[in-house]
Amino acid sequence: MGFKDLKFPEGSKFLVTGGAGFIGSNICEAILDLGYEVTCLDDLSTGKQANVDALMGRKGYTFIKGDIKDLDTCMKACEGIDYVMNEAAWGSVPRSIEMPLFYEENNIRGTLNMMEASRQQGVKKFVYASSSSVYGDHPVLPKVEGQEGNLLSPYALTKRACEEYGKLYKKLYGLDTYGLRYFNVFGRRQDPEGAYAAVIPRFIRQLLHGETPTINGDGKQSRDFTYVDNVIEANLKACLAPSEAAGQAFNIAYGGREFLIDIYYDLCEALEIKKEPIFGPDRPGDIKHSNADISKAKKLLGYDPDYDFAKGIKLAIAWYKENL
Ligand SMILES: NC(=O)c1ccc[n+]([C@@H]2O[C@H](COP(=O)([O-])OP(=O)(O)OC[C@H]3O[C@@H](n4cnc5c(N)ncnc54)[C@H](O)[C@@H]3O)[C@@H](O)[C@H]2O)c1
């Protein structure tokens, strides 16, 4: 259960790309808490200096400001590293529809550079962030690995391309790669600001600041919202997974399903705010429902998430109340 008792060989060294972002900074912190060294490689394009500053003084933490689009930077960062967790990418489906060329270069080429550098530097395990968006328009619920539909955005295509490279790097070069298909992650440090902010932190910020949140569509869309600690667990357990499980992708979620409209009213109640939302148009590239079958990750990675939505959202709200 969880990740707080996981053990790695003494002196293990980790590299987290995108470590100044929401998920990456939480992974870096968890590695330091376990007592191992971690290097964070981030270009601070969507990440925050504050996430780096919070860890800067801690023993075993190194920060490199650099871009994974640059192979030399990746090669240097991977020197002497045992485990890579590649979180660096630009998120947001709508933004990828506005700027597909950048997504291609940043998310695909960047990840490929990191895989190549990991191979050349003899990294033991390469774990990388994929996304539930790779399921595209496949209607079946829950989502099961191997049943993917047509893609709906350039973002989803970047994640699928990374998975294909992940498969090839195992097959051709023997690099142990593990793709983790995150389903709508939420929790402490997720950025609530800006047009592309994820829905939970955006609603919380707007409600706390007296603004009226807009729900895209009718609010009856559902998602498998996943607390960030479950994602940390999946990353660390993938680093310890057997080689036979490599070259594959895994759903990482809790395995539940929450409706957006219910979340909205739950947040209002928890924050003691009474306010009706505005309903806007559906967003292009979005699917109506999503929830995950997590049995593959349970079986092959030993993933056993501790936090259901109710447990996670309480912690997230408490964090935002203190930090917003
Ligand atoms: N948050 C979610 O719900 C979710 C869901 C599915 C997949 N993911 C994936 O998880 C990963 C982390 O997402 P997040 O929510 O923490 O996003 P985030 O924006 O908070 O973090 C991403 C980090 O990557 C950095 N970065 C981006 N491009 C870079 C580059 N070329 N070189 C170096 N650093 C770069 C950014 O500065 C940022 O710190 C991403 O790959 C994302 O696609 C996230």
Coordinates of C-alpha atoms and ligand atoms in Angstrom, one line a residue:
M1 CA 0.0 0.0 0.0
G2 CA 1.2 3.5 -0.8
F3 CA 4.8 4.4 -1.4
K4 CA 6.2 5.5 1.9
D5 CA 7.9 2.2 2.7
L6 CA 9.4 1.5 -0.7
K7 CA 13.0 0.6 -0.8
F8 CA 15.5 1.1 -3.6
P9 CA 19.2 0.1 -3.7
E10 CA 21.3 2.3 -1.5
G11 CA 22.6 5.4 -3.3
S12 CA 20.0 5.3 -6.0
K13 CA 19.8 8.4 -8.1
F14 CA 16.6 9.7 -9.7
L15 CA 16.0 12.3 -12.5
V16 CA 12.5 13.9 -12.7
T17 CA 11.9 16.0 -15.8
G18 CA 9.1 18.5 -15.4
G19 CA 10.0 18.5 -11.7
A20 CA 9.0 22.1 -11.3
G21 CA 5.5 21.3 -12.3
F22 CA 2.5 19.9 -10.4
I23 CA 3.1 16.2 -10.6
G24 CA 6.9 16.3 -11.0
S25 CA 7.5 18.5 -7.9
N26 CA 5.4 16.1 -5.8
I27 CA 7.4 13.1 -7.1
C28 CA 10.7 14.9 -6.3
E29 CA 9.5 15.6 -2.8
A30 CA 8.5 12.0 -2.2
I31 CA 11.9 10.8 -3.4
L32 CA 13.7 13.1 -1.0
D33 CA 11.4 12.0 1.8
L34 CA 12.4 8.4 1.1
G35 CA 16.0 9.5 1.5
Y36 CA 17.3 9.3 -2.1
E37 CA 18.9 11.8 -4.4
V38 CA 16.9 13.5 -7.1
T39 CA 17.7 15.9 -9.9
C40 CA 14.9 18.0 -11.4
L41 CA 15.3 19.1 -15.0
D42 CA 12.8 21.7 -16.0
D43 CA 12.7 24.7 -18.4
L44 CA 10.2 26.5 -16.2
S45 CA 7.9 27.0 -19.2
T46 CA 4.7 26.0 -17.3
G47 CA 6.4 25.0 -14.0
K48 CA 6.9 27.3 -11.1
Q49 CA 10.1 28.6 -9.5
A50 CA 8.2 28.3 -6.1
N51 CA 8.0 24.5 -6.5
V52 CA 11.8 24.4 -7.0
D53 CA 12.4 26.9 -4.1
A54 CA 10.4 24.7 -1.7
L55 CA 12.9 21.8 -2.2
M56 CA 16.1 23.7 -3.0
G57 CA 17.7 23.6 0.4
R58 CA 17.0 19.9 0.9
K59 CA 19.8 17.3 1.0
G60 CA 20.0 15.3 -2.2
Y61 CA 18.1 17.8 -4.4
T62 CA 19.7 19.3 -7.5
F63 CA 17.9 21.6 -10.0
I64 CA 18.9 22.0 -13.6
K65 CA 17.1 24.7 -15.6
G66 CA 17.1 23.1 -19.1
D67 CA 15.0 22.1 -22.0
I68 CA 14.4 18.4 -23.0
K69 CA 14.2 19.5 -26.6
D70 CA 18.0 19.8 -26.4
L71 CA 19.6 16.4 -26.6
D72 CA 22.9 17.6 -25.0
T73 CA 21.0 18.8 -21.9
C74 CA 19.3 15.4 -21.7
M75 CA 22.6 13.6 -22.0
K76 CA 24.2 15.6 -19.2
A77 CA 21.2 15.3 -16.9
C78 CA 21.1 11.5 -17.4
E79 CA 24.8 10.9 -16.4
G80 CA 25.0 8.6 -13.4
I81 CA 21.2 8.3 -13.1
D82 CA 19.4 5.0 -12.2
Y83 CA 15.8 6.0 -12.7
V84 CA 14.2 8.6 -15.0
M85 CA 10.7 9.8 -14.5
N86 CA 9.8 11.9 -17.6
E87 CA 7.0 14.3 -16.6
A88 CA 8.0 17.2 -18.8
A89 CA 5.4 18.1 -21.4
W90 CA 2.8 20.7 -22.1
G91 CA -0.6 19.6 -21.0
S92 CA -4.1 20.9 -22.1
V93 CA -6.1 19.5 -25.0
P94 CA -7.5 22.9 -26.1
R95 CA -4.0 24.6 -26.2
S96 CA -2.7 21.7 -28.3
I97 CA -5.4 22.3 -30.8
E98 CA -4.3 25.9 -31.0
M99 CA -0.6 25.1 -31.4
P100 CA 0.0 21.6 -32.8
L101 CA 3.5 22.2 -34.0
F102 CA 4.8 23.2 -30.7
Y103 CA 3.3 20.1 -29.0
E104 CA 4.9 17.9 -31.6
E105 CA 8.3 19.3 -30.9
N106 CA 8.0 19.7 -27.2
N107 CA 6.1 16.6 -26.2
I108 CA 7.3 14.0 -28.7
R109 CA 10.8 15.2 -29.5
G110 CA 11.5 16.1 -25.9
T111 CA 10.5 12.6 -24.7
L112 CA 12.4 10.9 -27.5
N113 CA 15.5 12.9 -26.5
M114 CA 15.1 11.7 -22.9
M115 CA 14.6 8.1 -24.0
E116 CA 17.7 8.2 -26.2
A117 CA 19.8 9.9 -23.5
S118 CA 18.6 7.3 -21.0
R119 CA 19.6 4.5 -23.3
Q120 CA 23.0 5.9 -24.0
Q121 CA 23.7 6.6 -20.3
G122 CA 22.6 3.2 -19.1
V123 CA 19.6 4.3 -17.1
K124 CA 17.9 1.3 -15.5
K125 CA 14.2 2.3 -15.8
F126 CA 12.5 5.0 -17.9
V127 CA 9.1 5.8 -16.6
Y128 CA 7.1 8.5 -18.5
A129 CA 3.8 10.3 -18.3
S130 CA 1.2 9.3 -20.8
S131 CA -2.5 10.2 -20.6
S132 CA -6.0 8.9 -20.7
S133 CA -6.5 11.0 -23.8
V134 CA -4.9 8.2 -25.8
Y135 CA -8.3 6.4 -25.6
G136 CA -9.7 9.1 -28.0
D137 CA -13.3 8.4 -28.9
H138 CA -13.4 4.8 -27.9
P139 CA -16.8 4.5 -26.2
V140 CA -16.3 1.6 -23.9
L141 CA -16.1 2.1 -20.1
P142 CA -14.1 1.4 -18.2
K143 CA -11.1 2.1 -20.4
V144 CA -8.8 -0.9 -20.8
E145 CA -5.3 -0.9 -22.3
G146 CA -5.5 -2.2 -25.8
Q147 CA -8.9 -0.7 -26.6
E148 CA -8.1 2.7 -28.0
G149 CA -10.2 4.7 -30.5
N150 CA -9.5 7.6 -32.8
L151 CA -7.5 10.4 -31.3
L152 CA -9.2 13.8 -30.7
S153 CA -6.3 16.2 -30.2
P154 CA -2.7 16.8 -31.0
Y155 CA -2.0 16.4 -27.3
A156 CA -3.4 12.9 -27.3
L157 CA -1.3 12.1 -30.4
T158 CA 1.9 13.2 -28.7
K159 CA 1.2 10.9 -25.8
R160 CA 0.4 8.0 -28.2
A161 CA 3.6 8.6 -30.1
C162 CA 5.6 8.5 -26.9
E163 CA 4.0 5.2 -26.0
E164 CA 5.0 3.8 -29.5
Y165 CA 8.6 5.0 -28.9
G166 CA 8.5 3.4 -25.4
K167 CA 7.5 0.1 -27.0
L168 CA 10.3 0.4 -29.6
Y169 CA 13.0 1.4 -27.1
K170 CA 12.3 -1.8 -25.1
K171 CA 12.1 -4.0 -28.2
L172 CA 15.1 -2.6 -30.1
Y173 CA 17.4 -1.4 -27.4
G174 CA 16.3 -3.2 -24.2
L175 CA 15.5 0.0 -22.3
D176 CA 12.9 -0.7 -19.6
T177 CA 10.2 1.8 -20.4
Y178 CA 6.9 2.2 -18.6
G179 CA 4.1 4.5 -19.8
L180 CA 1.7 5.7 -17.2
R181 CA -1.7 6.9 -18.5
Y182 CA -2.8 9.3 -15.9
F183 CA -6.5 10.1 -15.6
N184 CA -7.2 13.7 -14.5
V185 CA -4.8 14.2 -11.7
F186 CA -5.5 16.7 -8.9
G187 CA -4.0 17.7 -5.6
R188 CA -1.5 20.1 -3.9
R189 CA 0.5 22.5 -6.1
Q190 CA -1.7 22.0 -9.2
D191 CA -1.8 25.4 -10.9
P192 CA -5.2 27.1 -10.6
E193 CA -4.3 30.1 -12.8
G194 CA -4.8 30.8 -16.4
A195 CA -7.1 29.8 -19.3
Y196 CA -5.7 26.2 -19.4
A197 CA -5.9 25.4 -15.7
A198 CA -7.4 22.0 -14.8
V199 CA -11.0 22.1 -13.6
I200 CA -10.7 21.3 -9.9
P201 CA -8.1 24.0 -8.9
R202 CA -9.8 26.5 -11.2
F203 CA -13.1 26.0 -9.5
I204 CA -11.6 26.3 -6.1
R205 CA -9.7 29.4 -6.9
Q206 CA -12.7 31.1 -8.6
L207 CA -15.0 30.2 -5.7
L208 CA -12.5 31.4 -3.1
H209 CA -12.0 34.7 -5.0
G210 CA -15.7 35.3 -5.4
E211 CA -15.8 34.6 -9.1
T212 CA -18.4 32.5 -10.9
P213 CA -17.0 29.3 -12.4
T214 CA -18.0 28.2 -15.9
I215 CA -18.8 24.6 -16.6
N216 CA -18.1 23.5 -20.2
G217 CA -21.1 21.6 -21.4
D218 CA -23.9 20.4 -19.1
G219 CA -21.7 19.3 -16.3
K220 CA -22.9 15.7 -16.7
Q221 CA -19.5 14.6 -18.0
S222 CA -17.6 12.2 -15.8
R223 CA -14.0 11.6 -15.0
D224 CA -11.8 9.3 -13.0
F225 CA -10.2 12.1 -10.9
T226 CA -7.0 10.8 -9.4
Y227 CA -5.3 12.1 -6.3
V228 CA -1.6 13.0 -6.9
D229 CA -0.3 10.6 -4.2
N230 CA -1.7 7.7 -6.3
V231 CA 0.4 8.9 -9.2
I232 CA 3.5 9.2 -7.1
E233 CA 3.0 5.6 -6.0
A234 CA 2.6 4.4 -9.6
N235 CA 5.8 6.2 -10.7
L236 CA 7.9 4.8 -7.8
K237 CA 6.5 1.3 -8.2
A238 CA 7.1 1.3 -12.0
C239 CA 10.8 2.0 -11.1
L240 CA 10.8 -1.3 -9.2
A241 CA 8.8 -3.3 -11.7
P242 CA 10.2 -6.3 -13.4
S243 CA 11.7 -6.0 -16.9
E244 CA 9.0 -8.3 -18.3
A245 CA 6.4 -5.6 -17.6
A246 CA 8.4 -3.0 -19.6
G247 CA 7.6 -1.7 -23.1
Q248 CA 3.9 -1.2 -22.1
A249 CA 1.5 1.4 -20.9
F250 CA -0.7 1.3 -17.8
N251 CA -3.8 3.1 -16.7
I252 CA -3.1 5.1 -13.6
A253 CA -6.3 6.3 -11.8
Y254 CA -8.3 5.3 -8.8
G255 CA -10.9 3.4 -10.8
G256 CA -13.9 5.6 -9.8
R257 CA -16.1 8.1 -11.6
E258 CA -17.2 11.6 -10.6
F259 CA -19.6 13.9 -12.4
L260 CA -18.4 17.4 -12.9
I261 CA -21.6 19.0 -11.7
D262 CA -21.5 17.0 -8.4
I263 CA -17.9 18.0 -7.9
Y264 CA -18.9 21.7 -8.4
Y265 CA -21.6 21.5 -5.7
D266 CA -19.4 19.4 -3.3
L267 CA -16.7 22.1 -3.6
C268 CA -19.3 24.8 -2.9
E269 CA -20.4 22.9 0.2
A270 CA -16.9 22.3 1.4
L271 CA -16.0 26.0 1.0
E272 CA -19.3 27.1 2.4
I273 CA -20.2 29.1 -0.7
K274 CA -23.5 29.3 -2.4
K275 CA -23.2 30.1 -6.1
E276 CA -24.8 28.7 -9.3
P277 CA -22.3 28.1 -12.1
I278 CA -22.4 29.4 -15.6
F279 CA -22.8 26.8 -18.3
G280 CA -20.6 27.3 -21.4
P281 CA -20.2 25.3 -24.7
D282 CA -18.6 21.9 -24.9
R283 CA -14.9 22.0 -25.5
P284 CA -13.6 20.5 -28.7
G285 CA -11.4 17.4 -28.1
D286 CA -13.1 16.5 -24.9
I287 CA -14.8 13.2 -24.3
K288 CA -18.0 12.8 -22.3
H289 CA -17.1 10.0 -19.9
S290 CA -13.9 8.4 -18.7
N291 CA -13.0 5.9 -16.1
A292 CA -10.2 3.4 -15.8
D293 CA -9.8 -0.3 -15.4
I294 CA -6.6 -0.3 -13.2
S295 CA -6.2 -4.1 -13.0
K296 CA -3.2 -4.2 -15.4
A297 CA -1.2 -1.7 -13.2
K298 CA -2.2 -3.6 -10.1
K299 CA -1.1 -6.9 -11.5
L300 CA 2.2 -5.9 -13.2
L301 CA 3.4 -2.9 -11.2
G302 CA 1.9 -3.8 -7.8
Y303 CA 0.0 -0.5 -7.9
D304 CA -2.6 -0.3 -5.1
P305 CA -3.9 3.3 -4.7
D306 CA -4.6 4.6 -1.3
Y307 CA -6.7 7.6 -2.1
D308 CA -10.2 7.5 -3.4
F309 CA -11.7 10.8 -4.7
A310 CA -13.4 11.7 -1.4
K311 CA -10.1 11.3 0.6
G312 CA -8.1 13.1 -2.0
I313 CA -10.4 16.1 -2.5
K314 CA -10.5 16.8 1.3
L315 CA -6.7 17.1 1.3
A316 CA -6.6 19.2 -1.9
I317 CA -9.2 21.6 -0.6
A318 CA -7.4 22.0 2.7
W319 CA -4.1 22.7 0.8
Y320 CA -5.7 25.4 -1.4
K321 CA -7.4 27.0 1.6
E322 CA -4.0 27.5 3.1
N323 CA -2.1 28.4 -0.1
L324 CA -4.4 30.5 -2.2
Ligands
LIG1 N1 -2.3 16.8 -14.6 C1 -3.0 15.8 -15.2 O1 -4.2 15.6 -14.9 C2 -2.4 15.0 -16.2 C3 -3.1 14.0 -16.9 C4 -2.5 13.2 -17.8 C5 -1.2 13.3 -18.1 N2 -0.5 14.3 -17.5 C6 0.9 14.4 -17.9 O2 1.7 14.5 -16.7 C7 2.9 15.3 -16.9 C8 3.0 16.3 -15.8 O3 1.8 17.2 -15.8 P1 1.5 18.3 -14.8 O4 0.0 18.3 -14.6 O5 2.4 18.2 -13.6 O6 1.9 19.6 -15.7 P2 2.8 20.9 -15.3 O7 2.6 21.8 -16.4 O8 2.5 21.3 -13.9 O9 4.2 20.3 -15.3 C9 5.0 20.0 -16.5 C10 6.4 20.5 -16.3 O10 7.2 20.2 -17.4 C11 8.0 21.4 -17.7 N3 8.3 21.3 -19.1 C12 7.5 21.4 -20.2 N4 8.2 21.3 -21.3 C13 9.5 21.2 -21.0 C14 10.7 21.1 -21.7 N5 10.7 21.1 -23.1 N6 11.9 20.9 -21.0 C15 11.9 20.9 -19.7 N7 10.8 21.0 -18.9 C16 9.6 21.2 -19.6 C17 7.1 22.6 -17.3 O11 7.9 23.7 -17.1 C18 6.4 22.0 -16.1 O12 7.2 22.3 -14.9 C19 2.8 15.8 -18.3 O13 3.5 15.0 -19.1 C20 1.3 15.7 -18.6 O14 1.0 15.7 -20.0 C21 -1.0 15.1 -16.6

